[in-house]
Amino acid sequence: MRRLLLMLMLALPALVTAQDIAKKADSLLTTYTSNKQFSGNALIAKNGKIVFEKAYGFADKEQGRLNNLQTEFRAGSLTKMFTAVAVLQLAEQGKLSLHDKVGKYIHNVAGGDSITLKNLLSHTSGIRGNIQNTNGNLAQMVSSFKSDGRAFAPGERFEYNNFNFILLGYIAQKVSGKPYAQLLTERIFKPAGMQHTGIDYKGRKAANVALGYMIDDKTQDLARMETGNINAASGAGALYTTVGDLLKFSTAIDAHKILSAKSFELAFTPVKPGYGLGFTLRENNGHPKTGHTGSIEGFMAEFMKFRKDDITVIFLSNLLPPVDHHLDKALASIAFNEPFEIETGKKGIEVSVDALQKYTGTYELEGAKMVISVKEGKLMALAPGGDEVELVPEATDKFFVKGPQIGVIFKEENGKVTAMFLDMRGGQTFKRVQ
């Protein structure tokens, strides 16, 4: 009896902590769902065991269908982790080398004779250009790529670019001789036990799939977001999955079931600060984490693994914008039993087109250019390798990006706009060059 009591006493703190985590996470997400700031699923696991997992909001608002724990969500750039694992597996088997040049496989990329697959995996390629055909399949999309030269020498610096992983998806497909979706299914999804994960495509029919939404500026209610030809961007952002399957992915990686110890070390060693090979390497309140974020047409996602503490935090949302970049910090803080805040979200204000026009132009930071323009009365930003996003005004000189909730402040000198400050990754200042 004494031994039983002792065991119960030792287990009690862990039990209370798990209950507290679930209660706090549920309170946070219930509040955000009520405020139309979140719709989706979230999961927290400690030592491989789920301590919190719950679904919120609508999978299909028009049909009244709610999200459940098996609901499949588009995961955007979380796809890059899977592409990286597939490429590393092919390298392990000698079917390709991370030191292979891109030009060995693709001939329409400027500087392809000096850009390595490792450069693509780490976003250090310097590739610039645009895609002429976004309606075809992956191979057609790659063949239509029109290069604008290189932004910098390979390996010189980090510049996030979706096309790096579109190329990797195509190369993995070409080397393996199998379609990208089949390749990932055989090499990752099945070995990891991921039964509700795959590569999405327009028109895919599934009984338990989430539809993407945004908040309509006029009605302040959920409005459907139409989807594009996501299959063409397979290697960069075509994944659909569940929070439970992503935990299985995490477990399989840590157990070296889908990635050898050698490749594991390569993936999680920084090539440039903050990024390894297909995985982000950052921290939350001093706790090192690996993983990735994702964003695509009505969906946001985040996968975080705090390997030192064996904590996994995941959320998948079918509402844009959720409070995602606050939500990741809040959920991580809850998992570590640390203080957190509930953010109410930013509100836009009306600003005249004339007032917006003075911010238009090209801004540059270490060779990376961002073009600001006005379209249909809205201030838009276009970054290399990224999608065009709206900058929503919260003051005459202060804006934010919906979804990521990234702050943007324009700076003036002598009445002229000279720079643009992005409140992200410690702050980045782009100087106006034209």
Short mmCIF file of C-alpha atoms in Angstrom, two decimals, residues 29-224:
data_model
loop_
_atom_site.label_atom_id
_atom_site.label_comp_id
_atom_site.label_asym_id
_atom_site.label_seq_id
_atom_site.Cartn_x
_atom_site.Cartn_y
_atom_site.Cartn_z
CA LEU A 29 -8.38 28.12 -28.46
CA THR A 30 -12.01 28.38 -27.37
CA THR A 31 -11.55 32.13 -26.97
CA TYR A 32 -9.91 32.48 -30.38
CA THR A 33 -12.60 30.36 -32.03
CA SER A 34 -15.36 32.47 -30.45
CA ASN A 35 -13.61 35.61 -31.72
CA LYS A 36 -13.35 34.15 -35.26
CA GLN A 37 -9.57 34.13 -34.95
CA PHE A 38 -9.13 30.38 -35.18
CA SER A 39 -10.71 27.31 -36.72
CA GLY A 40 -8.82 24.04 -36.77
CA ASN A 41 -7.08 21.41 -34.70
CA ALA A 42 -4.26 21.53 -32.16
CA LEU A 43 -2.11 19.01 -30.31
CA ILE A 44 0.47 19.05 -27.53
CA ALA A 45 2.52 15.96 -26.67
CA LYS A 46 5.10 15.39 -23.95
CA ASN A 47 7.48 12.44 -23.98
CA GLY A 48 5.63 11.07 -26.98
CA LYS A 49 2.24 11.04 -25.23
CA ILE A 50 -0.63 13.34 -26.16
CA VAL A 51 -1.62 15.64 -23.29
CA PHE A 52 -3.93 17.83 -25.37
CA GLU A 53 -5.70 17.28 -28.70
CA LYS A 54 -8.91 18.96 -29.78
CA ALA A 55 -10.80 20.22 -32.83
CA TYR A 56 -12.45 23.64 -33.17
CA GLY A 57 -14.69 25.40 -35.66
CA PHE A 58 -16.09 24.41 -39.03
CA ALA A 59 -14.54 22.15 -41.65
CA ASP A 60 -17.34 23.24 -44.01
CA LYS A 61 -19.35 26.18 -42.69
CA GLU A 62 -21.90 26.10 -45.51
CA GLN A 63 -22.81 22.47 -44.76
CA GLY A 64 -22.50 22.89 -40.99
CA ARG A 65 -19.79 20.23 -40.83
CA LEU A 66 -17.44 20.63 -37.87
CA ASN A 67 -13.73 19.87 -37.69
CA ASN A 68 -12.86 16.60 -35.93
CA LEU A 69 -9.55 14.97 -35.04
CA GLN A 70 -9.41 13.11 -38.38
CA THR A 71 -10.15 16.20 -40.49
CA GLU A 72 -7.51 16.71 -43.18
CA PHE A 73 -6.01 20.18 -43.57
CA ARG A 74 -3.75 21.67 -46.19
CA ALA A 75 -0.42 22.34 -44.51
CA GLY A 76 1.40 24.64 -46.96
CA SER A 77 5.14 24.80 -46.39
CA LEU A 78 5.16 22.00 -43.84
CA THR A 79 5.55 20.04 -47.09
CA LYS A 80 9.18 21.16 -47.22
CA MET A 81 10.08 18.94 -44.25
CA PHE A 82 8.80 15.89 -46.13
CA THR A 83 10.55 16.84 -49.36
CA ALA A 84 13.78 17.24 -47.39
CA VAL A 85 13.40 13.80 -45.78
CA ALA A 86 12.76 12.19 -49.20
CA VAL A 87 15.84 13.86 -50.73
CA LEU A 88 18.00 12.85 -47.76
CA GLN A 89 16.77 9.26 -48.11
CA LEU A 90 17.70 9.24 -51.80
CA ALA A 91 21.12 10.59 -50.88
CA GLU A 92 21.56 7.81 -48.30
CA GLN A 93 20.88 5.26 -51.04
CA GLY A 94 23.34 6.87 -53.44
CA LYS A 95 20.66 7.82 -55.96
CA LEU A 96 21.75 11.44 -55.72
CA SER A 97 24.22 13.55 -53.75
CA LEU A 98 23.57 16.75 -51.83
CA HIS A 99 26.62 18.09 -53.68
CA ASP A 100 25.07 17.40 -57.09
CA LYS A 101 24.55 20.51 -59.16
CA VAL A 102 21.00 21.48 -60.14
CA GLY A 103 22.15 21.61 -63.78
CA LYS A 104 22.60 17.83 -63.71
CA TYR A 105 18.82 17.45 -63.54
CA ILE A 106 17.34 20.73 -64.82
CA HIS A 107 18.70 22.91 -67.61
CA ASN A 108 16.69 26.15 -67.43
CA VAL A 109 18.03 27.52 -64.12
CA ALA A 110 20.63 30.28 -64.32
CA GLY A 111 23.77 29.25 -62.45
CA GLY A 112 22.55 25.67 -62.25
CA ASP A 113 26.10 24.45 -62.78
CA SER A 114 27.13 25.94 -59.41
CA ILE A 115 23.95 25.56 -57.30
CA THR A 116 23.90 22.33 -55.27
CA LEU A 117 20.95 20.37 -53.94
CA LYS A 118 22.13 21.34 -50.46
CA ASN A 119 21.77 24.99 -51.50
CA LEU A 120 18.15 24.28 -52.47
CA LEU A 121 17.46 22.45 -49.20
CA SER A 122 18.84 25.33 -47.13
CA HIS A 123 17.41 28.24 -49.19
CA THR A 124 20.92 29.44 -50.03
CA SER A 125 20.69 28.99 -53.82
CA GLY A 126 20.20 32.62 -54.85
CA ILE A 127 17.67 31.52 -57.49
CA ARG A 128 15.46 34.24 -58.95
CA GLY A 129 12.75 34.01 -61.56
CA ASN A 130 9.09 33.35 -62.21
CA ILE A 131 6.88 30.53 -63.41
CA GLN A 132 5.14 30.97 -66.74
CA ASN A 133 2.77 28.00 -66.42
CA THR A 134 1.02 27.53 -63.08
CA ASN A 135 -1.78 25.35 -64.47
CA GLY A 136 0.20 22.26 -65.42
CA ASN A 137 1.73 19.45 -63.43
CA LEU A 138 5.02 19.61 -61.52
CA ALA A 139 7.18 18.82 -64.57
CA GLN A 140 5.38 21.41 -66.73
CA MET A 141 5.72 24.00 -64.01
CA VAL A 142 9.47 23.43 -63.70
CA SER A 143 10.01 23.50 -67.46
CA SER A 144 8.17 26.84 -67.66
CA PHE A 145 10.44 28.49 -65.11
CA LYS A 146 12.00 31.66 -66.50
CA SER A 147 15.18 32.58 -64.67
CA ASP A 148 16.04 36.19 -63.82
CA GLY A 149 19.63 35.32 -62.98
CA ARG A 150 20.98 34.91 -59.47
CA ALA A 151 20.41 37.20 -56.51
CA PHE A 152 23.68 36.13 -54.89
CA ALA A 153 26.36 33.45 -55.10
CA PRO A 154 25.23 30.01 -53.88
CA GLY A 155 25.80 29.61 -50.15
CA GLU A 156 26.38 33.33 -49.59
CA ARG A 157 23.22 33.87 -47.55
CA PHE A 158 19.73 32.63 -46.72
CA GLU A 159 16.74 33.73 -48.80
CA TYR A 160 13.50 31.78 -48.46
CA ASN A 161 12.14 30.79 -51.85
CA ASN A 162 9.39 28.28 -52.61
CA PHE A 163 10.94 27.42 -55.95
CA ASN A 164 13.92 25.79 -54.22
CA PHE A 165 11.59 23.03 -53.02
CA ILE A 166 9.54 22.87 -56.20
CA LEU A 167 12.81 21.98 -57.93
CA LEU A 168 13.68 19.45 -55.22
CA GLY A 169 10.28 17.77 -55.57
CA TYR A 170 10.83 17.47 -59.31
CA ILE A 171 14.39 16.13 -58.89
CA ALA A 172 13.26 13.55 -56.31
CA GLN A 173 10.51 12.47 -58.68
CA LYS A 174 12.94 12.23 -61.60
CA VAL A 175 15.63 10.31 -59.69
CA SER A 176 13.21 7.84 -58.08
CA GLY A 177 11.18 7.29 -61.23
CA LYS A 178 7.98 7.68 -59.24
CA PRO A 179 5.40 10.49 -58.98
CA TYR A 180 6.11 12.76 -56.04
CA ALA A 181 2.94 11.73 -54.17
CA GLN A 182 3.73 8.02 -54.55
CA LEU A 183 7.34 8.61 -53.49
CA LEU A 184 6.30 10.24 -50.20
CA THR A 185 3.58 7.68 -49.55
CA GLU A 186 5.99 4.75 -49.89
CA ARG A 187 8.98 6.32 -48.16
CA ILE A 188 7.41 8.42 -45.39
CA PHE A 189 3.64 8.26 -44.90
CA LYS A 190 3.27 4.45 -44.75
CA PRO A 191 6.44 3.73 -42.69
CA ALA A 192 5.39 6.42 -40.20
CA GLY A 193 1.80 5.14 -40.03
CA MET A 194 0.32 8.37 -41.41
CA GLN A 195 -3.07 7.21 -42.71
CA HIS A 196 -4.64 10.64 -43.23
CA THR A 197 -1.79 12.37 -45.08
CA GLY A 198 -1.04 12.83 -48.77
CA ILE A 199 -0.30 15.28 -51.56
CA ASP A 200 -3.28 17.44 -52.43
CA TYR A 201 -4.54 18.41 -55.86
CA LYS A 202 -7.38 20.56 -57.12
CA GLY A 203 -10.64 18.66 -57.19
CA ARG A 204 -9.57 15.96 -54.72
CA LYS A 205 -12.66 14.40 -53.18
CA ALA A 206 -12.58 13.37 -49.54
CA ALA A 207 -15.30 12.96 -46.93
CA ASN A 208 -13.42 14.59 -44.08
CA VAL A 209 -11.48 17.47 -45.59
CA ALA A 210 -11.40 21.05 -44.29
CA LEU A 211 -12.23 23.92 -46.63
CA GLY A 212 -10.18 27.11 -46.46
CA TYR A 213 -11.67 30.36 -45.15
CA MET A 214 -10.77 33.97 -44.53
CA ILE A 215 -12.55 36.75 -42.67
CA ASP A 216 -14.56 38.95 -45.01
CA ASP A 217 -13.62 42.58 -44.38
CA LYS A 218 -17.21 43.77 -44.85
CA THR A 219 -19.23 41.12 -43.03
CA GLN A 220 -16.51 40.11 -40.53
CA ASP A 221 -17.67 36.54 -41.07
CA LEU A 222 -16.02 33.46 -42.57
CA ALA A 223 -15.79 33.50 -46.37
CA ARG A 224 -14.53 30.69 -48.62
#
